[in-house]
Structures are given as C-alpha cells and as structure tokens.
CSV table of C-alpha atoms in Angstrom, one decimal:
chain,number,residue,atom,x,y,z
A,282,HIS,CA,36.9,134.1,156.9
A,283,VAL,CA,36.4,132.1,160.0
A,284,ALA,CA,36.8,134.1,163.2
A,285,SER,CA,37.7,132.1,166.3
A,286,PRO,CA,39.8,133.1,169.3
A,287,GLY,CA,42.9,134.1,167.4
A,288,GLN,CA,43.4,135.1,163.8
A,289,PRO,CA,40.7,135.0,161.1
A,290,GLN,CA,41.2,132.2,158.7
A,291,PRO,CA,40.5,132.8,155.0
A,292,LEU,CA,38.6,130.0,153.3
A,293,CYS,CA,38.7,131.0,149.7
A,294,PRO,CA,41.7,131.2,147.4
A,295,ASN,CA,42.6,134.6,146.0
A,296,PRO,CA,42.2,135.1,142.3
A,297,PRO,CA,45.4,134.6,140.2
A,298,THR,CA,47.8,137.5,140.1
A,299,GLY,CA,46.8,139.9,137.3
A,300,SER,CA,43.3,138.4,137.1
A,301,SER,CA,40.4,140.8,136.5
A,302,LEU,CA,38.1,138.5,138.3
A,303,GLU,CA,36.8,139.4,141.8
A,304,TRP,CA,36.2,136.4,144.1
A,305,THR,CA,33.4,136.7,146.6
A,306,SER,CA,32.1,134.5,149.4
A,307,SER,CA,28.8,134.7,151.2
A,308,ASP,CA,26.0,132.7,153.0
A,309,PRO,CA,28.1,130.9,155.6
A,310,SER,CA,26.6,128.0,157.5
A,311,ILE,CA,28.6,126.2,160.3
A,312,SER,CA,28.2,122.8,161.8
A,313,ASP,CA,27.3,122.6,165.5
A,314,ASP,CA,30.8,121.6,166.6
A,315,GLY,CA,32.4,124.3,164.4
A,316,SER,CA,34.5,121.8,162.4
A,317,LYS,CA,32.8,122.5,159.0
A,318,VAL,CA,31.6,125.5,157.1
A,319,ALA,CA,29.4,125.6,154.0
A,320,PHE,CA,29.4,128.8,151.9
A,321,THR,CA,28.7,130.2,148.5
A,322,THR,CA,31.7,131.3,146.5
A,323,GLY,CA,32.3,132.5,143.0
A,324,CYS,CA,33.8,135.1,140.8
A,325,TYR,CA,32.6,138.4,139.4
A,326,PRO,CA,31.9,139.4,136.6
A,327,LEU,CA,31.2,135.7,135.7
A,328,SER,CA,27.9,134.4,136.8
A,329,ASP,CA,29.3,131.3,138.4
A,330,SER,CA,28.5,130.7,142.0
A,331,TYR,CA,28.8,127.4,143.8
A,332,VAL,CA,28.6,125.9,147.3
A,333,VAL,CA,31.7,124.6,149.0
A,334,VAL,CA,32.2,122.8,152.4
A,335,ALA,CA,35.4,123.5,154.2
A,336,ASP,CA,36.8,121.2,156.8
A,337,LEU,CA,38.4,123.6,159.3
A,338,ALA,CA,40.8,120.9,160.8
A,339,THR,CA,42.3,119.9,157.5
A,340,GLY,CA,41.7,123.0,155.3
A,341,ALA,CA,40.1,120.7,152.6
A,342,LEU,CA,37.5,122.3,150.4
A,343,VAL,CA,34.8,120.1,148.8
A,344,ASP,CA,32.6,121.3,146.0
A,345,VAL,CA,29.0,120.3,146.8
A,346,ALA,CA,28.2,119.6,143.2
A,347,SER,CA,29.4,120.4,139.7
A,348,ALA,CA,26.5,122.9,139.2
A,349,ARG,CA,27.7,126.4,138.9
A,350,GLN,CA,24.6,128.3,139.9
A,351,GLN,CA,24.2,127.5,143.6
A,352,ALA,CA,23.6,129.6,146.7
A,353,GLU,CA,22.1,129.8,150.2
A,354,PRO,CA,23.7,126.7,151.8
A,355,SER,CA,22.3,125.3,155.1
A,356,LEU,CA,24.7,122.8,156.7
A,357,SER,CA,23.2,120.2,159.0
A,358,GLY,CA,24.3,120.4,162.6
A,359,ASP,CA,26.3,117.2,162.3
A,360,GLY,CA,28.0,118.5,159.1
A,361,THR,CA,27.0,115.5,157.0
A,362,LYS,CA,24.4,117.1,154.7
A,363,VAL,CA,24.0,120.5,153.0
A,364,ALA,CA,20.8,122.0,151.5
A,365,VAL,CA,21.4,124.4,148.7
A,366,VAL,CA,19.4,126.4,146.2
A,367,ASP,CA,20.3,125.2,142.6
A,368,TYR,CA,19.4,127.8,140.0
A,369,ASP,CA,18.4,125.8,137.0
A,370,GLY,CA,18.3,128.5,134.3
A,371,THR,CA,14.9,128.8,132.8
A,372,LEU,CA,13.5,126.2,135.2
A,373,GLY,CA,13.8,128.5,138.2
A,374,SER,CA,15.3,127.3,141.5
A,375,THR,CA,15.3,123.9,143.2
A,376,ILE,CA,16.3,123.0,146.7
A,377,ARG,CA,18.5,119.9,146.8
A,378,VAL,CA,20.1,118.2,149.8
A,379,TYR,CA,23.7,116.9,149.1
A,380,THR,CA,26.1,114.7,151.0
A,381,PRO,CA,29.4,116.5,150.5
A,382,GLY,CA,32.2,114.3,149.3
A,383,SER,CA,29.8,111.5,148.3
A,384,ALA,CA,28.9,110.3,144.9
A,385,ALA,CA,25.3,109.9,146.1
A,386,ALA,CA,22.7,111.8,144.0
A,387,PRO,CA,21.2,114.8,145.8
A,388,VAL,CA,17.7,114.6,147.2
A,389,VAL,CA,15.4,117.0,145.3
A,390,VAL,CA,13.2,118.7,147.9
A,391,GLY,CA,11.2,121.1,145.7
A,392,ALA,CA,11.1,123.6,142.8
A,393,ALA,CA,10.8,127.4,142.8
A,394,TRP,CA,11.8,127.7,146.5
A,395,ALA,CA,14.5,129.4,148.5
A,396,ALA,CA,16.1,130.0,152.0
A,397,PRO,CA,16.5,126.4,153.2
A,398,SER,CA,17.1,125.6,156.8
A,399,LEU,CA,18.3,122.0,157.6
A,400,ASP,CA,18.0,120.3,160.9
A,401,ASP,CA,20.9,118.6,162.8
A,402,HIS,CA,20.9,115.3,160.9
A,403,GLY,CA,19.7,116.5,157.5
A,404,THR,CA,16.3,114.8,157.9
A,405,HIS,CA,14.0,117.8,157.7
A,406,VAL,CA,14.3,121.1,155.9
A,407,ALA,CA,12.2,124.2,156.2
A,408,TYR,CA,12.2,126.8,153.3
A,409,LEU,CA,10.3,129.5,151.5
A,410,ALA,CA,8.0,128.6,148.6
A,411,THR,CA,5.9,130.9,146.5
A,412,SER,CA,2.2,130.4,147.2
A,413,ASP,CA,1.5,129.3,143.7
A,414,THR,CA,3.6,126.1,144.2
A,415,VAL,CA,2.0,125.4,147.5
A,416,PHE,CA,-1.6,126.7,147.2
A,417,GLY,CA,-1.9,127.0,143.4
A,418,THR,CA,-2.3,130.7,143.4
A,419,GLY,CA,-0.4,134.0,144.0
A,420,THR,CA,3.3,134.6,144.5
A,421,THR,CA,3.4,135.3,148.3
A,422,PRO,CA,6.4,133.7,150.0
A,423,VAL,CA,5.2,131.1,152.5
A,424,VAL,CA,7.1,128.7,154.8
A,425,VAL,CA,6.9,124.9,154.3
A,426,ARG,CA,8.6,121.8,155.8
A,427,SER,CA,9.7,118.6,154.0
A,428,SER,CA,11.2,115.3,155.1
A,429,VAL,CA,14.6,114.3,153.7
A,430,PRO,CA,15.3,111.8,152.1
A,431,THR,CA,12.0,110.0,152.0
A,432,GLN,CA,10.0,112.9,150.6
A,433,ALA,CA,6.9,110.9,151.6
A,434,GLY,CA,3.7,112.9,150.9
A,435,GLU,CA,3.4,116.6,150.2
A,436,PRO,CA,5.4,119.2,152.1
A,437,THR,CA,3.8,120.5,155.2
A,438,LYS,CA,2.4,124.0,155.0
A,439,VAL,CA,3.7,126.0,157.9
A,440,SER,CA,2.5,129.6,157.2
A,441,PHE,CA,-1.1,129.8,156.0
A,442,SER,CA,-4.3,131.5,156.7
A,443,GLY,CA,-7.9,130.2,157.0
A,444,ALA,CA,-8.3,131.1,153.3
A,445,GLY,CA,-5.1,129.4,152.3
A,446,VAL,CA,-2.6,132.1,151.1
A,447,PRO,CA,-1.6,134.5,153.9
A,448,ASN,CA,-2.2,138.2,153.2
A,449,ALA,CA,1.5,139.1,153.4
A,450,ALA,CA,4.9,137.4,152.9
A,451,SER,CA,6.8,135.2,155.4
A,452,ASP,CA,10.5,135.6,156.1
A,453,PRO,CA,13.1,132.9,155.7
A,454,PRO,CA,12.6,130.2,158.4
A,455,ALA,CA,14.9,128.5,160.9
A,456,ILE,CA,14.3,124.9,162.0
A,457,SER,CA,15.2,123.4,165.4
A,458,GLY,CA,17.9,120.7,165.7
A,459,ASP,CA,15.4,117.9,165.9
A,460,GLY,CA,13.2,119.3,163.1
A,461,SER,CA,10.1,119.7,165.3
A,462,VAL,CA,10.0,123.5,165.6
A,463,ILE,CA,10.1,126.1,162.9
A,464,VAL,CA,10.4,129.9,163.5
A,465,TYR,CA,9.8,132.6,160.9
A,466,GLY,CA,8.7,136.2,160.7
A,467,SER,CA,5.6,137.4,158.8
A,468,CYS,CA,3.7,140.6,158.3
A,469,ALA,CA,0.5,138.6,157.6
A,470,SER,CA,-2.4,139.4,159.9
A,471,ASP,CA,-4.3,136.2,159.0
A,472,ILE,CA,-1.9,133.4,159.9
A,473,VAL,CA,-3.7,130.5,161.7
A,474,PRO,CA,-2.1,127.9,164.0
A,475,GLY,CA,-1.5,124.6,162.1
C-alpha cells in the first residue's frame, strides 16, 4: 500500500477468488518525487517472487524482468533504474540494475551480494558482499561500491580493516543521491578510514 494524505492505495492485485495462494508484498523503494514505487511481490506457498515498479499516477505495474526469484529493490531517485537481487538457484545471488519498461539488458554488478542501494541517477550502487568475494577469505558481510553501467575496474571496498577483513559484519548501506557518501552500521572494532 502507498500511504499519502488520504486513503492508502493498494499496489498488488488480490489472489483470485477461491485461490489457496497468499500474495505478499515487501521491500518498497520510492522515487524522490513519489511518482514510482518498486517492491517485491509474490505468492505463497510458491517460491516465486519478483520485483515490480508501479507508476502511481497511471496505476501501471511493470515487471522488472522475467526472472521469478528477485528481491530487495532499490529504485533510483529519478525512478529510471532499479537495482535488485536476482537469486540464480545454485549460483547464489547477483545484483543487477534494470531499466524498467526497457528491452535493454540489465547491468550485472556482482555475484553473491545483497542489500543494494542505488543513487539518484542509477550511476552508483552500494551493497553488501561476503568477504570471500571481496578479500578472498571469510564470509563476513562487508560494504562495497560499484559504478553503473561502466563497471570499470574493481568495486571499491568501503568497510575494511588494516588487515583486510573486518572483525565483525557490516549492516546494509545507504548511498547519497550523488553517490559520493555511503553510510552503514558495523560492530567491527577495526574498521579503518578509506
């Protein structure tokens, strides 16, 4: 539901009458001007979940992709891009940046990562990665930043210690509108400025 001054507006259809399926929606992310909302929707007990972008002015719903194992959308501030976690079965999870309503292929940001946070124009994304994918060892969640769509070079490590892997996990990050500042929580006592 979208709550604005007035009545809440449901965004998902109800299951068909007599259906044993239970529809759920979660992970909402809204554009800066409030005109679009990205969210995860799906039905239980099926394992399908997918990301949809709703245009609040027209009521149109756009599937982000045909994949049916998606979650954790982060809509860019301008509402033109959405970063999602695609669960690729045995391959783990991959963060991809889509342009809703476009036939353009998504930009693959990285594998085995979660909790994306996209900047205002969809040019930078901060996310959690396991330390083995970033540092080659361990499974500690750490924060990294990547450029979209160029993917030039390696992702920038944001949460790290003098020895590399921090001694405790980082929480999901948030990125500023211009992509220059990333905030996150951490219980690590050995994080160093980077």
